[in-house]
Short mmCIF file of C-alpha atoms and ligand atoms in Angstrom, two decimals:
data_model
loop_
_atom_site.label_atom_id
_atom_site.label_comp_id
_atom_site.label_asym_id
_atom_site.label_seq_id
_atom_site.Cartn_x
_atom_site.Cartn_y
_atom_site.Cartn_z
CA UNK A 656 -42.56 -37.00 32.53
CA UNK A 657 -41.56 -36.62 36.15
CA UNK A 658 -40.36 -33.46 37.78
CA UNK A 659 -36.71 -34.59 37.65
CA UNK A 660 -36.81 -35.37 33.90
CA UNK A 661 -38.38 -32.06 32.93
CA UNK A 662 -35.76 -30.30 35.05
CA UNK A 663 -33.04 -32.12 33.06
CA UNK A 664 -34.61 -31.08 29.75
CA UNK A 665 -34.82 -27.51 30.99
CA UNK A 666 -31.16 -27.63 32.02
CA UNK A 667 -30.10 -28.99 28.60
CA UNK A 668 -32.06 -26.31 26.75
CA UNK A 669 -30.56 -23.57 28.91
CA UNK A 670 -27.05 -24.80 28.23
CA UNK A 671 -27.71 -24.88 24.46
CA UNK A 672 -29.27 -21.41 24.61
CA UNK A 673 -26.38 -19.91 26.58
CA UNK A 674 -23.83 -21.50 24.29
CA UNK A 675 -25.38 -20.10 21.12
CA UNK A 676 -25.71 -16.67 22.73
CA UNK A 677 -22.03 -16.79 23.55
CA UNK A 678 -21.12 -17.55 19.93
CA UNK A 679 -23.29 -14.71 18.66
CA UNK A 680 -21.76 -12.25 21.09
CA UNK A 681 -18.25 -13.34 20.19
CA UNK A 682 -18.95 -13.03 16.48
CA UNK A 683 -20.29 -9.53 16.92
CA UNK A 684 -17.25 -8.63 19.00
CA UNK A 685 -14.75 -9.74 16.38
CA UNK A 686 -16.69 -8.05 13.61
CA UNK A 687 -16.41 -4.77 15.47
CA UNK A 688 -12.70 -4.90 16.15
CA UNK A 689 -11.76 -5.82 12.67
CA UNK A 690 -8.06 -5.13 13.14
CA UNK A 691 -7.74 -7.21 16.26
CA UNK A 692 -9.52 -10.05 14.54
CA UNK A 693 -6.40 -10.36 12.36
CA UNK A 694 -4.69 -12.11 15.20
CA UNK A 695 -7.50 -14.61 15.63
CA UNK A 696 -7.40 -16.02 12.13
CA UNK A 697 -3.78 -16.71 11.52
CA UNK A 698 -1.38 -18.04 14.05
CA UNK A 699 1.73 -18.40 11.98
CA UNK A 700 2.75 -15.50 9.81
CA UNK A 701 4.83 -17.03 7.06
CA UNK A 702 6.59 -15.76 3.97
CA UNK A 703 3.96 -17.00 1.57
CA UNK A 704 1.34 -16.27 4.19
CA UNK A 705 -0.93 -14.06 2.16
CA UNK A 706 -2.69 -16.94 0.37
CA UNK A 707 -3.17 -18.71 3.66
CA UNK A 708 -4.39 -15.57 5.33
CA UNK A 709 -6.88 -14.76 2.61
CA UNK A 710 -8.48 -18.20 2.62
CA UNK A 711 -8.73 -18.18 6.40
CA UNK A 712 -10.38 -14.80 6.72
CA UNK A 713 -13.20 -15.44 4.29
CA UNK A 714 -16.12 -16.50 6.43
CA UNK A 715 -17.68 -18.37 3.53
CA UNK A 716 -14.51 -19.96 2.22
CA UNK A 717 -15.51 -23.52 2.98
CA UNK A 718 -19.24 -23.22 2.59
CA UNK A 719 -19.65 -23.22 -1.20
CA UNK A 720 -21.44 -19.91 -1.08
CA UNK A 721 -21.07 -17.77 -4.18
CA UNK A 722 -20.42 -14.24 -3.09
CA UNK A 723 -21.59 -11.23 -5.12
CA UNK A 724 -19.13 -8.79 -6.59
CA UNK A 725 -18.31 -5.90 -4.27
CA UNK A 726 -19.94 -2.55 -4.86
CA UNK A 727 -18.95 0.79 -3.38
CA UNK A 728 -20.95 1.99 -0.39
CA UNK A 729 -23.17 4.98 -1.24
CA UNK A 730 -21.90 7.16 1.59
CA UNK A 731 -18.35 7.85 0.43
CA UNK A 732 -17.34 11.46 1.02
CA UNK A 733 -14.79 13.78 2.60
CA UNK A 734 -12.42 11.89 4.86
CA UNK A 735 -11.39 13.11 8.26
CA UNK A 736 -7.65 12.45 8.49
CA UNK A 737 -6.18 12.01 11.95
CA UNK A 738 -2.65 13.25 12.34
CA UNK A 739 -2.33 12.75 16.09
CA UNK A 740 -2.16 9.01 16.23
CA UNK A 741 -1.88 7.53 19.71
CA UNK A 742 0.78 4.95 20.40
CA UNK A 743 -1.75 2.23 21.08
CA UNK A 744 -1.54 -1.53 21.22
CA UNK A 745 -1.90 -1.79 17.51
CA UNK A 746 1.60 -0.55 17.15
CA UNK A 747 3.10 -1.96 20.32
CA UNK A 748 2.14 -5.45 19.21
CA UNK A 749 2.98 -4.99 15.62
CA UNK A 750 5.24 -8.02 15.46
CA UNK A 751 2.32 -10.33 16.11
CA UNK A 752 1.20 -9.57 12.69
CA UNK A 753 -0.35 -10.50 9.42
CA UNK A 754 1.20 -8.26 6.90
CA UNK A 755 -1.50 -5.62 6.52
CA UNK A 756 -3.70 -7.74 4.26
CA UNK A 757 -7.41 -7.32 4.20
CA UNK A 758 -10.33 -8.13 1.97
CA UNK A 759 -14.10 -7.77 2.22
CA UNK A 760 -15.82 -10.69 3.89
CA UNK A 761 -19.11 -10.69 2.08
CA UNK A 762 -18.24 -9.90 -1.50
CA UNK A 763 -15.61 -10.51 -4.15
CA UNK A 764 -13.37 -7.56 -5.04
CA UNK A 765 -12.30 -7.64 -8.67
CA UNK A 766 -8.99 -5.90 -8.09
CA UNK A 767 -6.29 -7.34 -5.89
CA UNK A 768 -4.30 -4.33 -4.87
CA UNK A 769 -0.74 -4.17 -3.62
CA UNK A 770 0.10 -0.82 -2.08
CA UNK A 771 3.84 -0.27 -2.26
CA UNK A 772 5.59 2.37 -0.13
CA UNK A 773 9.27 3.37 -0.49
CA UNK A 774 10.74 3.74 2.95
CA UNK A 775 13.66 4.67 5.15
CA UNK A 776 13.51 6.22 8.59
CA UNK A 777 9.99 7.64 8.43
CA UNK A 778 8.33 5.72 11.27
CA UNK A 779 6.16 8.61 12.41
CA UNK A 780 4.72 9.10 8.92
CA UNK A 781 4.17 5.40 8.46
CA UNK A 782 2.21 5.23 11.68
CA UNK A 783 -0.08 8.05 10.55
CA UNK A 784 -0.42 6.57 7.07
CA UNK A 785 -1.43 3.13 8.37
CA UNK A 786 -3.81 4.51 10.95
CA UNK A 787 -5.71 6.45 8.30
CA UNK A 788 -5.37 4.18 5.30
CA UNK A 789 -6.59 0.85 6.66
CA UNK A 790 -10.07 2.22 7.44
CA UNK A 791 -10.04 4.19 4.17
CA UNK A 792 -9.25 1.13 2.06
CA UNK A 793 -11.69 -1.06 3.93
CA UNK A 794 -14.45 1.49 3.41
CA UNK A 795 -13.73 1.23 -0.33
CA UNK A 796 -14.19 -2.56 -0.09
CA UNK A 797 -10.64 -3.18 -1.25
CA UNK A 798 -8.83 -6.49 -1.37
CA UNK A 799 -5.35 -5.26 -0.56
CA UNK A 800 -1.93 -5.74 1.04
CA UNK A 801 0.49 -3.09 2.29
CA UNK A 802 4.18 -3.46 1.33
CA UNK A 803 6.73 -1.14 2.90
CA UNK A 804 10.04 -1.48 1.07
CA UNK A 805 12.88 -0.30 3.26
CA UNK A 806 16.27 0.71 1.90
CA UNK A 807 19.07 -0.60 4.08
CA UNK A 808 22.06 1.64 4.89
CA UNK A 809 22.80 5.33 4.43
CA UNK A 810 23.70 5.56 0.77
CA UNK A 811 21.60 7.80 -1.49
CA UNK A 812 17.92 6.94 -1.53
CA UNK A 813 16.36 5.43 -4.64
CA UNK A 814 12.59 5.70 -4.47
CA UNK A 815 11.90 4.24 -7.91
CA UNK A 816 14.08 1.19 -7.45
CA UNK A 817 12.36 0.43 -4.13
CA UNK A 818 8.99 0.61 -5.88
CA UNK A 819 10.15 -1.85 -8.56
CA UNK A 820 11.27 -4.17 -5.79
CA UNK A 821 7.88 -3.83 -4.08
CA UNK A 822 6.15 -4.91 -7.28
CA UNK A 823 8.28 -8.06 -7.47
CA UNK A 824 8.11 -8.93 -3.78
CA UNK A 825 4.33 -8.44 -3.57
CA UNK A 826 3.79 -10.81 -6.50
CA UNK A 827 5.67 -13.52 -4.62
CA UNK A 828 2.80 -13.56 -2.11
CA UNK A 829 -0.44 -13.15 -4.01
CA UNK A 830 -1.65 -12.66 -7.57
CA UNK A 831 -2.08 -8.91 -7.31
CA UNK A 832 -3.40 -7.27 -10.48
CA UNK A 833 -3.22 -3.63 -9.38
CA UNK A 834 -0.27 -1.76 -7.88
CA UNK A 835 -0.52 1.54 -6.09
CA UNK A 836 2.84 3.19 -5.51
CA UNK A 837 2.49 5.67 -2.68
CA UNK A 838 4.75 7.97 -0.71
CA UNK A 839 4.52 7.39 3.02
CA UNK A 840 3.45 10.97 3.73
CA UNK A 841 0.50 11.33 1.36
CA UNK A 842 -3.08 10.65 2.45
CA UNK A 843 -6.30 11.19 0.45
CA UNK A 844 -8.87 13.59 1.92
CA UNK A 845 -11.92 12.10 0.19
CA UNK A 846 -13.14 8.51 0.15
CA UNK A 847 -14.36 8.96 -3.42
CA UNK A 848 -10.72 9.07 -4.46
CA UNK A 849 -10.72 5.42 -5.43
CA UNK A 850 -7.58 3.50 -4.62
CA UNK A 851 -8.06 1.37 -7.70
CA UNK A 852 -6.49 0.82 -11.09
CA UNK A 853 -8.09 2.04 -14.26
CA UNK A 854 -7.87 1.62 -18.04
CA UNK A 855 -4.84 3.93 -18.04
CA UNK A 856 -2.19 4.57 -15.38
CA UNK A 857 -3.72 6.84 -12.77
CA UNK A 858 -2.24 9.80 -10.93
CA UNK A 859 -3.85 10.23 -7.54
CA UNK A 860 -1.82 12.93 -5.82
CA UNK A 861 -2.33 15.87 -8.16
CA UNK A 862 -4.46 18.04 -5.85
CA UNK A 863 -2.14 18.41 -2.87
CA UNK A 864 -2.98 20.74 0.00
CA UNK A 865 0.55 22.13 -0.08
CA UNK A 866 -0.01 23.28 -3.69
CA UNK A 867 -3.46 24.67 -2.97
CA UNK A 868 -5.12 21.59 -4.47
CA UNK A 869 -3.92 22.47 -7.98
CA UNK A 870 -1.99 20.42 -10.47
CA UNK A 871 1.47 21.96 -10.41
CA UNK A 872 2.37 21.06 -13.99
CA UNK A 873 0.66 18.94 -16.62
CA UNK A 874 3.20 16.14 -16.68
CA UNK A 875 3.41 15.80 -12.90
CA UNK A 876 3.15 12.12 -12.00
CA UNK A 877 4.52 11.84 -8.45
CA UNK A 878 3.31 10.97 -4.97
CA UNK A 879 0.70 8.28 -5.62
CA UNK A 880 0.17 6.43 -8.91
CA UNK A 881 -1.81 3.30 -9.81
CA UNK A 882 -0.89 0.75 -12.49
CA UNK A 883 -2.47 -2.53 -13.44
CA UNK A 884 0.04 -5.33 -13.72
CA UNK A 885 -0.17 -5.13 -17.53
CA UNK A 886 0.35 -1.37 -17.57
CA UNK A 887 3.38 -1.62 -15.31
CA UNK A 888 4.93 -4.39 -17.42
CA UNK A 889 4.28 -2.35 -20.55
CA UNK A 890 6.53 0.46 -19.27
CA UNK A 891 9.09 -1.95 -17.79
CA UNK A 892 8.41 -0.43 -14.36
CA UNK A 893 10.38 2.56 -13.07
CA UNK A 894 13.95 3.44 -14.00
CA UNK A 895 16.48 2.11 -11.48
CA UNK A 896 18.94 4.93 -12.12
CA UNK A 897 17.53 7.89 -10.21
CA UNK A 898 19.44 8.24 -6.93
CA UNK A 899 18.46 11.10 -4.63
CA UNK A 900 15.41 13.31 -4.96
CA UNK A 901 13.58 14.03 -8.19
CA UNK A 902 13.24 12.99 -11.80
CA UNK A 903 12.09 9.38 -11.45
CA UNK A 904 8.42 10.38 -11.59
CA UNK A 905 8.94 12.51 -14.72
CA UNK A 906 10.78 9.57 -16.25
CA UNK A 907 7.80 7.31 -15.49
CA UNK A 908 5.49 9.83 -17.14
CA UNK A 909 7.60 9.65 -20.31
CA UNK A 910 7.46 5.86 -20.24
CA UNK A 911 3.67 5.89 -20.05
CA UNK A 912 3.37 8.24 -23.04
CA UNK A 913 6.01 6.31 -25.01
CA UNK A 914 4.06 3.11 -24.43
CA UNK A 915 1.00 4.76 -26.00
CA UNK A 916 -0.97 5.22 -22.79
CA UNK A 917 -2.32 8.33 -21.11
CA UNK A 918 -2.52 9.56 -17.55
CA UNK A 919 -5.88 9.53 -15.82
CA UNK A 920 -6.83 11.88 -13.02
CA UNK A 921 -10.08 12.24 -11.14
CA UNK A 922 -11.39 15.75 -10.51
CA UNK A 923 -9.68 18.10 -8.07
CA UNK A 924 -12.39 17.96 -5.42
CA UNK A 925 -12.42 14.20 -5.12
CA UNK A 926 -8.63 14.09 -5.37
CA UNK A 927 -7.89 16.52 -2.53
CA UNK A 928 -4.86 15.10 -0.78
CA UNK A 929 -2.90 15.81 2.38
CA UNK A 930 0.89 15.87 2.17
CA UNK A 931 2.38 15.74 5.67
CA UNK A 932 4.92 18.60 5.86
CA UNK A 933 8.52 17.56 6.49
CA UNK A 934 12.13 18.50 5.90
CA UNK A 935 14.38 16.98 3.27
CA UNK A 936 15.81 13.66 4.47
CA UNK A 937 19.54 13.12 4.68
CA UNK A 938 20.61 10.89 1.80
CA UNK A 939 17.84 12.17 -0.46
CA UNK A 940 19.42 15.35 -1.77
CA UNK A 941 18.50 16.60 -5.23
CA UNK A 942 19.76 14.55 -8.11
CA UNK A 943 22.98 15.90 -9.55
CA UNK A 944 22.78 18.75 -12.01
CA UNK A 945 19.22 19.81 -11.39
CA UNK A 946 18.43 22.85 -13.45
CA UNK A 947 15.76 24.88 -11.81
CA UNK A 948 12.46 23.11 -11.86
CA UNK A 949 13.15 20.21 -14.19
CA UNK A 950 15.63 17.68 -12.90
CA UNK A 951 18.32 16.51 -15.22
CA UNK A 952 19.87 13.62 -13.39
CA UNK A 953 22.86 12.36 -15.30
CA UNK A 954 24.59 9.05 -15.78
CA UNK A 955 28.12 9.25 -17.12
CA UNK A 956 27.32 12.77 -18.26
CA UNK A 957 24.22 11.69 -20.17
CA UNK A 958 21.02 13.42 -19.04
CA UNK A 959 18.74 10.60 -17.98
CA UNK A 960 15.42 12.25 -18.66
CA UNK A 961 16.28 13.19 -22.23
CA UNK A 962 16.76 9.57 -23.15
CA UNK A 963 13.83 8.24 -21.12
CA UNK A 964 12.03 6.75 -24.11
CA UNK A 965 15.07 4.91 -25.43
CA UNK A 966 16.20 3.69 -22.01
CA UNK A 967 12.87 2.31 -20.86
CA UNK A 968 13.25 -1.10 -22.48
CA UNK A 969 16.64 -1.83 -20.91
CA UNK A 970 16.38 0.00 -17.57
CA UNK A 971 13.58 -1.09 -15.28
CA UNK A 972 11.94 -4.31 -14.08
CA UNK A 973 14.02 -6.36 -16.52
CA UNK A 974 17.33 -4.97 -15.23
CA UNK A 975 16.43 -4.85 -11.54
CA UNK A 976 18.91 -6.35 -9.12
CA UNK A 977 19.02 -6.10 -5.37
CA UNK A 978 19.79 -8.15 -2.31
CA UNK A 979 16.79 -9.29 -0.31
CA UNK A 980 17.64 -9.06 3.41
CA UNK A 981 14.45 -10.04 5.22
CA UNK A 982 10.70 -9.73 5.34
CA UNK A 983 8.85 -8.79 8.51
CA UNK A 984 5.15 -9.47 8.83
CA UNK A 985 3.85 -6.69 11.02
CA UNK A 986 0.22 -6.63 11.87
CA UNK A 987 -0.63 -3.64 9.71
CA UNK A 988 1.99 -4.04 6.98
CA UNK A 989 4.60 -6.25 5.41
CA UNK A 990 8.08 -4.77 5.56
CA UNK A 991 10.71 -5.92 3.11
CA UNK A 992 14.26 -4.85 3.91
CA UNK A 993 16.59 -4.70 0.91
CA UNK A 994 20.09 -3.70 -0.06
CA UNK A 995 19.78 -1.83 -3.35
CA UNK A 996 23.46 -1.04 -3.89
CA UNK A 997 24.74 2.37 -4.84
CA UNK A 998 24.87 4.81 -7.74
CA UNK A 999 27.39 3.82 -10.40
CA UNK A 1000 29.44 6.95 -9.81
CA UNK A 1001 30.01 6.33 -6.10
CA UNK A 1002 33.20 4.44 -5.27
CA UNK A 1003 32.87 2.87 -1.85
N1 LIG B 1153 11.45 8.40 1.60
C1 LIG B 1153 11.77 7.78 2.81
N2 LIG B 1153 12.92 8.08 3.44
C2 LIG B 1153 13.81 8.98 2.94
C3 LIG B 1153 13.47 9.62 1.72
C4 LIG B 1153 12.28 9.33 1.10
O1 LIG B 1153 11.00 6.96 3.31
O2 LIG B 1153 14.84 9.21 3.55
C5 LIG B 1153 10.24 7.97 0.86
C6 LIG B 1153 8.95 8.34 1.56
O3 LIG B 1153 7.96 7.40 1.23
C7 LIG B 1153 8.67 9.67 0.93
C8 LIG B 1153 9.06 9.42 -0.51
O4 LIG B 1153 10.20 8.60 -0.40
O5 LIG B 1153 7.33 10.05 1.07
C9 LIG B 1153 9.38 10.66 -1.31
O6 LIG B 1153 10.37 11.46 -0.67
P1 LIG B 1153 10.04 12.91 -0.09
O7 LIG B 1153 8.87 12.80 0.82
O8 LIG B 1153 11.28 13.47 0.47
O9 LIG B 1153 9.61 13.68 -1.40
P2 LIG B 1153 8.90 15.10 -1.43
O10 LIG B 1153 8.55 15.36 -2.83
O11 LIG B 1153 10.14 15.96 -1.01
O12 LIG B 1153 7.86 15.22 -0.38
C10 LIG B 1153 10.03 17.26 -0.82
C11 LIG B 1153 11.29 17.64 -0.07
C12 LIG B 1153 11.00 18.39 1.18
C13 LIG B 1153 11.58 19.76 1.13
C14 LIG B 1153 11.04 20.59 2.25
C15 LIG B 1153 11.05 22.02 1.89
N3 LIG B 1153 10.02 22.70 2.61
MN1 LIG B 1154 7.23 13.97 1.14
#
């Protein structure tokens, strides 16, 4: 081989070497900035985009590789919540987005989790929640999507109805089998607090910092709860009739017991939870006729909570009606804007 030929071979080998180095470096780069990599995989966020997104983001999707089931990492522990979240690009570019879906790349998660958040005018809390919860959920190897259900207009707020809507809207995108209904201002303080469903409906916000990490009362079932699809269908979802603050969570508790299930809670250390302090929102005043601690919201004079067991089969998922306005695929979450109407006793 002459001098010129060996130079050509050398040149070819160098090009191949440099090219493969470049691929390796790029791969490492995208692995590191997991969130930014969202924008690499999907170019067109679409309504039924979750299926598309999930198949695209699995590295092994087209390679016939059987992935093992996911296991929890051994180093789960206390979680350092950040409340001062910078206004970074993540949020500036949120419209170039993929709905806040994520799943582990190298293993199969058994639960497909929809996290549903009732929402109106709480942008600052949402920003903090997302900033802390994406890394938290990814650390727990979760296959999940974030659904923020926003109530349109200024009429009284209806948290429970929004959560029912979130259940229905999430199922239009992906075959979720676990639903976590979470307030926008509640964040777990320990990674061992598993954002997962269990054999019974699970209460995950029972050890709040604002209540000194103690369960306030035995039937408390607010803040964050987890239901499998079957469990949620069994109770016919939440009541749609609680407008304003309070009562809907106690009603859900009664449904669970009536359906023959129990509430599960993990221990108080693991379940330590931060509730971001805030004032009462306009449009979310106490339900009418609250008597002291226990809310007695009424409908045509009938105390709702007293008849919770009887009402549950006619008031809930099977009686839910609302007007879908639009869905917005933000990068870190899917927002669904809905018109949920008004309480029966308001003439407007
Ligand atoms: N929510 C909104 N917008 C509203 C009202 C409620 O997004 O206008 C959602 C949000 O996800 C919130 C959840 O509904 O976390 C529950 O409402 P909340 O946070 O008002 O309920 P909480 O039990 O209310 O935290 C306590 C009232 C605050 C009184 C302050 C006295 N110190
Ligand atoms: Mn709150």
